[in-house]
XYZ file of C-alpha atoms in Angstrom:
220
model
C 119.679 52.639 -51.367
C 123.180 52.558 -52.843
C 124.235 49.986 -55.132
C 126.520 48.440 -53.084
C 123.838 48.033 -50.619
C 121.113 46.433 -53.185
C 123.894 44.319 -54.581
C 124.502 42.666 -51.065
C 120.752 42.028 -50.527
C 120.966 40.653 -53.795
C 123.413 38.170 -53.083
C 121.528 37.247 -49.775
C 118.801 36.762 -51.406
C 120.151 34.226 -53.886
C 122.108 32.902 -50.565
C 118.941 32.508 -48.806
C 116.840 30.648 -52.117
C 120.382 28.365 -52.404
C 120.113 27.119 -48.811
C 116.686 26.545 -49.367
C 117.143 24.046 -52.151
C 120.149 22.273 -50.866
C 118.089 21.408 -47.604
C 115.390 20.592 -49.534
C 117.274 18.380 -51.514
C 119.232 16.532 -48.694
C 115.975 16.170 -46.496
C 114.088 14.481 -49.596
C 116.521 12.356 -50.343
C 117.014 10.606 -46.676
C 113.370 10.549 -46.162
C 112.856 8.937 -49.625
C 115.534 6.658 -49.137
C 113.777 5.955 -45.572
C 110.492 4.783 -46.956
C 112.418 2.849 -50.113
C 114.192 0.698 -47.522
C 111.228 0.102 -45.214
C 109.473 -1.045 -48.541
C 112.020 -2.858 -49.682
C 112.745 -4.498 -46.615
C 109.129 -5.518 -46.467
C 109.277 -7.089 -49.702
C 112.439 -8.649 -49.095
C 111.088 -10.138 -45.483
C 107.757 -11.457 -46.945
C 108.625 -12.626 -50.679
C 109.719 -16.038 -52.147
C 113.181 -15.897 -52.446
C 115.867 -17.376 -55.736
C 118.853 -17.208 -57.185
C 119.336 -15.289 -60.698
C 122.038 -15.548 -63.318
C 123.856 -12.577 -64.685
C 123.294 -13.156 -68.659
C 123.673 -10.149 -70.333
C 124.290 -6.063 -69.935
C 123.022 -2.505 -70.812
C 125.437 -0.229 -72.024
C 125.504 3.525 -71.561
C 127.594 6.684 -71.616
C 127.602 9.598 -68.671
C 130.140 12.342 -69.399
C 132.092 9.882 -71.843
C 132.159 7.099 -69.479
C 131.040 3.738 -70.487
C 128.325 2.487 -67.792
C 126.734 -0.586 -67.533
C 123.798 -2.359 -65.681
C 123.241 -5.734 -65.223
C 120.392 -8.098 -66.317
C 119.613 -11.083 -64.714
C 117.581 -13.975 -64.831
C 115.883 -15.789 -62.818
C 113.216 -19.119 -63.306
C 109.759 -19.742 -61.257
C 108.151 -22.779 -61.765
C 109.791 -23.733 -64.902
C 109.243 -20.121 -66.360
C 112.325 -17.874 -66.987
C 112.006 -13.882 -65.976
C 114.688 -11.324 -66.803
C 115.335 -8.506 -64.373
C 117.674 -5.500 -64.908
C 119.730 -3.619 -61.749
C 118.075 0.037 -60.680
C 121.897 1.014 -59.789
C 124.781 1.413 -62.773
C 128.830 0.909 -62.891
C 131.673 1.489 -64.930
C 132.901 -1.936 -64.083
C 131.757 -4.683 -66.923
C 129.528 -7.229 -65.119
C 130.855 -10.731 -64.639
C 128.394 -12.938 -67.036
C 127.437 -15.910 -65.056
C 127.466 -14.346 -61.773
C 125.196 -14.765 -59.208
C 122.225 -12.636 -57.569
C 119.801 -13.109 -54.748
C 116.396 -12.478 -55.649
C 112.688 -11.768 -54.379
C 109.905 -12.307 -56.108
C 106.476 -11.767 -55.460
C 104.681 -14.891 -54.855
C 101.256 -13.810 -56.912
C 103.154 -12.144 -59.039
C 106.615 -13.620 -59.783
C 107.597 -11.137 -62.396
C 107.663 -8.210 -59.669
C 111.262 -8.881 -58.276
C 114.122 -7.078 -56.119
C 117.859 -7.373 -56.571
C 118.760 -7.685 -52.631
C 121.839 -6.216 -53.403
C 120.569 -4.052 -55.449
C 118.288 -2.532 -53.394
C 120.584 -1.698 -50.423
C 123.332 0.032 -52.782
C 120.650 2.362 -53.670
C 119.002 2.992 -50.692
C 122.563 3.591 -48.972
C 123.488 5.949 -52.059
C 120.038 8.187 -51.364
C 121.274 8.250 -48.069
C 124.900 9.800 -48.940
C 123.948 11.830 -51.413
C 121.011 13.427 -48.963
C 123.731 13.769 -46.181
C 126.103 16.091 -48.220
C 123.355 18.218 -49.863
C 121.730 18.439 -46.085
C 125.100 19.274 -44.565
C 125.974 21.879 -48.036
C 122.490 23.345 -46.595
C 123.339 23.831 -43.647
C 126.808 25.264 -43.756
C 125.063 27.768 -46.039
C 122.492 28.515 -43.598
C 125.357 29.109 -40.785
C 127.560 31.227 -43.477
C 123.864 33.468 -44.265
C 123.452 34.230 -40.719
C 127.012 35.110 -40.243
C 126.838 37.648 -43.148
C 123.586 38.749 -42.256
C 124.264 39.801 -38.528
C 127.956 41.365 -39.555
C 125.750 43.793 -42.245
C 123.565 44.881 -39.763
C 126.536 45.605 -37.444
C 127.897 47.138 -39.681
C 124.938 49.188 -40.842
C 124.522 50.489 -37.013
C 127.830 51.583 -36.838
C 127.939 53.828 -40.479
C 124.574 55.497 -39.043
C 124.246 58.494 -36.676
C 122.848 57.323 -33.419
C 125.665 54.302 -33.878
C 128.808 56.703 -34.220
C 127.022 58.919 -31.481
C 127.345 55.887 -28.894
C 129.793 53.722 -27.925
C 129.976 51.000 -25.860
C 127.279 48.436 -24.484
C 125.704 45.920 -27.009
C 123.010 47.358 -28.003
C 121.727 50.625 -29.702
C 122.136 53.762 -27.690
C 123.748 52.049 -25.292
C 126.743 53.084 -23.567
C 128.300 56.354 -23.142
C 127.993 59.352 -25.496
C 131.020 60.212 -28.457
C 131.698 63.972 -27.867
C 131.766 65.680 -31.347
C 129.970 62.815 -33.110
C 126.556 64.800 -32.677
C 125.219 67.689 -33.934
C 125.488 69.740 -31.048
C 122.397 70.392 -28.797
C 119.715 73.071 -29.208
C 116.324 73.228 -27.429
C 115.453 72.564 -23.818
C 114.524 68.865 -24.419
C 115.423 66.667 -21.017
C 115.893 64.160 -23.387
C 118.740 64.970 -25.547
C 116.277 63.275 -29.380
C 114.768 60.754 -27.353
C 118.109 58.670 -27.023
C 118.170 58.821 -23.130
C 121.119 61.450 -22.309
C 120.621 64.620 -21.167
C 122.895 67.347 -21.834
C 124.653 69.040 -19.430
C 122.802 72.946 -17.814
C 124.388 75.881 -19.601
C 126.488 77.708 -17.317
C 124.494 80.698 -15.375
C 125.215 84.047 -17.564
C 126.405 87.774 -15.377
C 123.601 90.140 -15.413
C 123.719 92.210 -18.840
C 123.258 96.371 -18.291
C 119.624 97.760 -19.316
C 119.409 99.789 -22.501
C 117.651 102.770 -20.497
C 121.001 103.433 -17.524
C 124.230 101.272 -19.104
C 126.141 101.884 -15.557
C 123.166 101.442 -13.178
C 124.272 98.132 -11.575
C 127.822 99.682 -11.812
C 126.808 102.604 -9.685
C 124.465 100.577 -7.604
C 127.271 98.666 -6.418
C 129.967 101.998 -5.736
C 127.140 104.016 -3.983
């Protein structure tokens, strides 16, 4: 195999692996973000609901950004419970503001951030759109490459410059010169389904033993 050859099944290969993981990706991430909402919804359907304070903020850095997340409070029968957001933001949270929350009723210090909880389910399902749609783009691009190699591999070979025409291999009519040319008695000119044409009859050759014995046979 030539090393152009093994360097496109190479990159196939790594084609193939990379469309793999991007659908992978994608699909987790909308059927993740699927079940999160259903659960969430749940929660947020069955459990007590309040209103928490924003009263402070986490700070953080991603690729020399400054992030933050908020923390809220919220009180349950005279008890206070902090809570901090799942989701972060370059924008400084507004201390003071105000947050719907649910709380479990048995168990007040399991809570959601409604709005909290819908920004990150929507962002799963983004994120898991492009990766799915990356994936399958890929997928489309592979198959395009994949089908235009082997095109192209039938057409560098022998039987595909020996036939021409039709859509399929040895189909069509032959290419005259493109063959090595016949020898045997074979009806079926190396199995490929064309028959080459009779020789042409040859004049009777003089015997060995009386050169001019047809030629006298003839003038008698």
């Amino acid at each position: 195999m030539s090393t152009k050859k093994q360097s496109a099944n190479k990159q196939s290969v790594i084609n193939v692996l990379l469309t793999v993981l991007f659908l992978a990706l994608g699909i987790g991430l909308i059927v993740g973000g699927t079940f999160l909402k259903k659960s969430n919804d749940e929660k947020i359907a069955a459990w007590e609901k309040t209103t928490g304070i924003v009263t402070d903020y986490a700070v953080s850095k991603d690729d020399d950004e400054v992030m933050y997340r908020e923390i809220i409070s919220y009180t349950v029968d005279e008890k206070t419970y902090t809570i901090k957001s799942s989701s972060s933001s370059n924008i400084r949270p507004s201390i003071g503001a105000k947050r719907d929350i649910a709380y479990n009723p048995f168990n007040p210090d399991e809570a959601i951030i409604v709005s909290d909880s819908k920004m990150g389910t929507t962002l799963m399902f983004i994120v898991g759109g492009v990766f799915t749609a990356v994936g399958v783009l890929m997928a489309g691009m592979t198959v395009i490459k994949i089908m235009k190699g082997k095109k192209a591999s039938e057409s560098d070979s022998p039987e595909g410059a020996f036939y021409s025409g039709g859509g399929a291999p040895y189909e069509g009519t032959p290419n005259a010169g493109s063959w090595p040319p016949y020898a045997g008695n074979d009806d079926n000119y190396m199995g490929r389904g064309y028959t080459p044409p009779a020789e042409p009859a040859r004049p009777a050759q003089p015997t060995d033993e009386n050169p001019f014995e047809e030629f006298d046979s003839k003038n008698r």
